[in-house]
Amino acid sequence: MRVLVVGDFTAQPCGIRNYLDQTYRALSNHPGLTVDKWDGHYPEIYRRREACEPTYLPDDAASYDVIHINWHPIAFNTYGADHFPDGPLLSTYLNDIPPWSKAPFHDRADVRFTAEESPGCVVLPYPVADWIDDLDHYELKFSVGCSTVRGDGVWKVQEICTARGWKLNLPDRSAGWLSYEDEVRRIARNSVNVLWYFEGRGKSGGLSQAISSRRPVVCSDSQMFTHFHDYHDEIYFAEGRPLEDVLEQVHFDWVHGQLRYPRRAASERSWSNATAQMVAAWEAAGA
């Protein structure tokens, strides 16, 4: 099966770009697929137009079995239904869903994947990268980490770590934008990684990134993390407690060698399993 993955392969920093990179890498790793990518970054489309090159899609787009679009209403919203040729199955991952937003090609798509329930869509919560096997050794001193573009809740983590004298590891944006894999390696050095979001809509891809590091994870009660609620035995959810109390529990578990690790979550929600689900959905739709 030949698959063309289309999205913004240029924008940084962007969680949607991160997810696109993962999608391309994971599909490329899947047996039986031949996978190419096409940069839909609008300045690149414009450059190709001015150079008399193919713009929105390559000239041979109609020869693919599947064209898969990584869509978001803000980060990537430059394609309409008429941009896609007849023949290939049209697939999309909707990083936002109705009633909040709707892709211009929503009704044209043959298969629609989403992170949460939405009519006519295949639910596929953001998977966990399973190809990063050279994770760094964690630090001997207790350390707390955050990995975020949005910055939601980081101030609260900083406040607690400062009060208790705990080491806090945050992204160093002055050093440049790290690849997804390098950022996972960076947070793998922490005793625990924290996602203390106050926002409440959609589902978080950052939690999957934290789980990819195979280190303990703390999450707030935001509904952005409900897609991993089946793993309460492995993930430190707030469950109504303030962050201070949750981190004190993690520190106690660290001292006594009782830390929880998201092992089952990493295995069951892996990208290998996700790509198998994607291929099955494409085959069921006639690809």
C-alpha positions as semicolon CSV with decimal commas, in nm:
position;residue;x (nm);y (nm);z (nm)
1;M;0,000;0,000;0,000
2;R;0,137;0,341;-0,103
3;V;0,060;0,626;0,136
4;L;0,118;0,999;0,093
5;V;0,127;1,194;0,421
6;V;0,042;1,562;0,381
7;G;0,083;1,834;0,643
8;D;0,295;2,124;0,761
9;F;0,642;1,970;0,783
10;T;0,805;2,311;0,833
11;A;0,638;2,500;1,120
12;Q;0,818;2,520;1,455
13;P;0,744;2,512;1,742
14;C;0,414;2,333;1,702
15;G;0,253;2,029;1,865
16;I;0,062;1,958;1,543
17;R;0,393;1,949;1,355
18;N;0,523;1,710;1,621
19;Y;0,227;1,482;1,566
20;L;0,274;1,495;1,190
21;D;0,639;1,392;1,225
22;Q;0,536;1,102;1,446
23;T;0,268;0,992;1,199
24;Y;0,514;0,987;0,910
25;R;0,779;0,803;1,114
26;A;0,534;0,546;1,251
27;L;0,373;0,471;0,914
28;S;0,719;0,442;0,756
29;N;0,802;0,180;1,020
30;H;0,488;-0,023;0,948
31;P;0,540;-0,342;0,742
32;G;0,387;-0,343;0,396
33;L;0,361;0,035;0,353
34;T;0,553;0,260;0,117
35;V;0,523;0,609;0,264
36;D;0,609;0,949;0,116
37;K;0,550;1,296;0,256
38;W;0,443;1,628;0,106
39;D;0,499;1,962;0,277
40;G;0,176;2,162;0,281
41;H;0,331;2,460;0,461
42;Y;0,170;2,751;0,274
43;P;0,492;2,948;0,211
44;E;0,631;2,629;0,054
45;I;0,317;2,593;-0,161
46;Y;0,364;2,955;-0,273
47;R;0,735;2,898;-0,348
48;R;0,651;2,594;-0,561
49;R;0,384;2,789;-0,748
50;E;0,629;3,070;-0,829
51;A;0,882;2,810;-0,945
52;C;0,618;2,642;-1,167
53;E;0,638;2,325;-0,955
54;P;0,350;2,111;-0,826
55;T;0,184;2,304;-0,545
56;Y;-0,070;2,143;-0,315
57;L;0,012;1,784;-0,413
58;P;0,275;1,608;-0,627
59;D;0,197;1,534;-0,991
60;D;0,157;1,162;-0,917
61;A;-0,082;1,210;-0,621
62;A;-0,357;1,011;-0,798
63;S;-0,132;0,704;-0,806
64;Y;-0,130;0,660;-0,427
65;D;-0,361;0,419;-0,249
66;V;-0,409;0,657;0,045
67;I;-0,361;1,031;0,091
68;H;-0,350;1,107;0,464
69;I;-0,385;1,465;0,595
70;N;-0,285;1,586;0,942
71;W;-0,543;1,862;0,993
72;H;-0,584;2,140;1,247
73;P;-0,804;2,452;1,211
74;I;-0,522;2,691;1,305
75;A;-0,195;2,507;1,246
76;F;-0,287;2,352;0,909
77;N;-0,598;2,462;0,723
78;T;-0,496;2,539;0,365
79;Y;-0,657;2,246;0,179
80;G;-1,012;2,211;0,049
81;A;-1,199;1,915;-0,094
82;D;-1,115;2,009;-0,453
83;H;-0,742;1,975;-0,393
84;F;-0,762;1,595;-0,380
85;P;-0,781;1,373;-0,690
86;D;-1,029;1,095;-0,745
87;G;-0,892;0,747;-0,691
88;P;-0,687;0,746;-0,371
89;L;-0,869;0,693;-0,043
90;L;-0,872;1,024;0,146
91;S;-0,782;0,989;0,513
92;T;-0,736;1,254;0,781
93;Y;-0,649;1,293;1,145
94;L;-0,869;1,569;1,284
95;N;-0,679;1,741;1,563
96;D;-0,996;1,934;1,642
97;I;-1,357;1,828;1,591
98;P;-1,709;1,963;1,546
99;P;-1,877;2,162;1,689
100;W;-1,557;2,355;1,762
101;S;-1,430;2,342;1,405
102;K;-1,472;2,143;1,083
103;A;-1,220;2,062;0,813
104;P;-1,310;2,201;0,468
105;F;-1,278;1,846;0,332
106;H;-1,450;1,676;0,628
107;D;-1,733;1,526;0,422
108;R;-1,499;1,436;0,135
109;A;-1,274;1,223;0,357
110;D;-1,329;0,846;0,343
111;V;-1,169;0,780;0,683
112;R;-1,150;1,028;0,970
113;F;-0,940;0,962;1,282
114;T;-0,983;1,163;1,602
115;A;-0,848;1,159;1,957
116;E;-1,199;1,153;2,102
117;E;-1,552;1,051;2,010
118;S;-1,697;1,230;1,708
119;P;-1,970;1,112;1,467
120;G;-1,836;0,920;1,169
121;C;-1,481;0,904;1,305
122;V;-1,243;0,631;1,420
123;V;-1,126;0,708;1,773
124;L;-0,746;0,686;1,789
125;P;-0,607;0,873;2,094
126;Y;-0,263;1,024;2,043
127;P;-0,025;0,723;2,046
128;V;0,303;0,670;2,228
129;A;0,630;0,665;2,033
130;D;0,787;0,320;2,058
131;W;1,099;0,362;1,843
132;I;1,305;0,569;2,090
133;D;1,513;0,303;2,264
134;D;1,824;0,504;2,353
135;L;1,678;0,695;2,646
136;D;1,917;0,879;2,878
137;H;1,982;0,759;3,231
138;Y;1,779;0,952;3,483
139;E;1,942;1,190;3,729
140;L;2,028;1,063;4,078
141;K;1,893;1,381;4,240
142;F;1,515;1,417;4,252
143;S;1,412;1,628;3,954
144;V;1,084;1,747;3,807
145;G;1,035;1,815;3,438
146;C;0,788;1,978;3,201
147;S;0,772;1,954;2,823
148;T;0,529;2,198;2,672
149;V;0,476;2,448;2,395
150;R;0,161;2,594;2,549
151;G;0,322;2,654;2,891
152;D;-0,007;2,580;3,067
153;G;0,047;2,526;3,441
154;V;0,425;2,550;3,432
155;W;0,418;2,844;3,673
156;K;0,256;2,619;3,935
157;V;0,524;2,351;3,896
158;Q;0,795;2,618;3,925
159;E;0,637;2,758;4,240
160;I;0,635;2,420;4,417
161;C;0,985;2,319;4,310
162;T;1,126;2,653;4,425
163;A;0,956;2,622;4,765
164;R;1,091;2,270;4,822
165;G;1,433;2,307;4,663
166;W;1,364;2,045;4,398
167;K;1,545;2,064;4,067
168;L;1,320;2,174;3,779
169;N;1,408;2,091;3,418
170;L;1,230;2,302;3,156
171;P;1,288;2,320;2,779
172;D;1,576;2,549;2,685
173;R;1,429;2,729;2,386
174;S;1,749;2,938;2,349
175;A;1,921;2,618;2,236
176;G;1,673;2,579;1,949
177;W;1,375;2,356;1,882
178;L;1,452;1,992;1,961
179;S;1,321;1,708;1,751
180;Y;1,043;1,503;1,908
181;E;1,287;1,220;1,978
182;D;1,548;1,447;2,137
183;E;1,285;1,610;2,358
184;V;1,172;1,266;2,479
185;R;1,535;1,182;2,555
186;R;1,569;1,507;2,748
187;I;1,269;1,445;2,975
188;A;1,374;1,082;3,025
189;R;1,640;1,217;3,263
190;N;1,377;1,345;3,509
191;S;1,248;1,163;3,816
192;V;0,896;1,268;3,715
193;N;0,736;1,477;3,439
194;V;0,434;1,698;3,511
195;L;0,143;1,804;3,292
196;W;-0,065;2,037;3,508
197;Y;-0,302;2,185;3,251
198;F;-0,586;2,417;3,343
199;E;-0,734;2,415;2,993
200;G;-1,017;2,172;2,944
201;R;-1,101;2,104;2,579
202;G;-0,966;1,834;2,350
203;K;-0,707;1,568;2,425
204;S;-0,338;1,609;2,502
205;G;-0,058;1,480;2,282
206;G;0,189;1,596;2,547
207;L;0,085;1,313;2,777
208;S;0,180;1,059;2,511
209;Q;0,518;1,233;2,481
210;A;0,573;1,209;2,856
211;I;0,482;0,840;2,850
212;S;0,727;0,789;2,563
213;S;1,006;0,882;2,806
214;R;0,908;0,579;3,022
215;R;0,936;0,798;3,331
216;P;0,667;0,859;3,599
217;V;0,400;1,111;3,497
218;V;0,178;1,350;3,696
219;C;-0,144;1,486;3,542
220;S;-0,405;1,735;3,653
221;D;-0,777;1,659;3,638
222;S;-0,816;1,835;3,300
223;Q;-1,033;1,640;3,059
224;M;-0,740;1,663;2,817
225;F;-0,601;1,353;2,994
226;T;-0,913;1,137;3,020
227;H;-0,805;0,917;2,728
228;F;-0,546;0,761;2,964
229;H;-0,777;0,716;3,264
230;D;-0,755;0,338;3,217
231;Y;-0,401;0,363;3,355
232;H;-0,464;0,506;3,702
233;D;-0,236;0,235;3,843
234;E;0,056;0,368;3,636
235;I;-0,001;0,744;3,610
236;Y;-0,026;0,989;3,900
237;F;-0,360;1,163;3,840
238;A;-0,462;1,449;4,068
239;E;-0,804;1,302;4,158
240;G;-0,902;1,626;4,327
241;R;-0,571;1,679;4,510
242;P;-0,356;1,992;4,474
243;L;-0,029;1,953;4,285
244;E;0,168;1,996;4,609
245;D;0,014;1,678;4,751
246;V;0,062;1,477;4,432
247;L;0,430;1,572;4,404
248;E;0,485;1,496;4,772
249;Q;0,348;1,147;4,704
250;V;0,581;1,109;4,405
251;H;0,878;1,223;4,614
252;F;0,785;0,974;4,887
253;D;0,762;0,697;4,627
254;W;1,097;0,804;4,482
255;V;1,265;0,790;4,824
256;H;1,121;0,445;4,895
257;G;1,170;0,298;4,547
258;Q;0,796;0,274;4,478
259;L;0,757;0,496;4,172
260;R;0,483;0,415;3,921
261;Y;0,594;0,372;3,561
262;P;0,361;0,388;3,256
263;R;0,476;0,056;3,111
264;R;0,137;-0,088;3,012
265;A;0,024;0,249;2,878
266;A;0,335;0,270;2,660
267;S;0,286;-0,080;2,524
268;E;-0,089;-0,085;2,468
269;R;-0,108;0,268;2,324
270;S;0,204;0,238;2,108
271;W;0,235;0,383;1,760
272;S;0,286;0,027;1,628
273;N;-0,063;-0,062;1,747
274;A;-0,201;0,269;1,618
275;T;-0,066;0,226;1,266
276;A;-0,212;-0,126;1,256
277;Q;-0,551;0,029;1,340
278;M;-0,506;0,292;1,071
279;V;-0,422;0,035;0,804
280;A;-0,717;-0,182;0,910
281;A;-0,950;0,120;0,878
282;W;-0,811;0,202;0,532
283;E;-0,851;-0,157;0,415
284;A;-1,208;-0,169;0,548
285;A;-1,280;0,149;0,348
286;G;-1,150;-0,009;0,030
287;A;-0,785;0,095;0,007
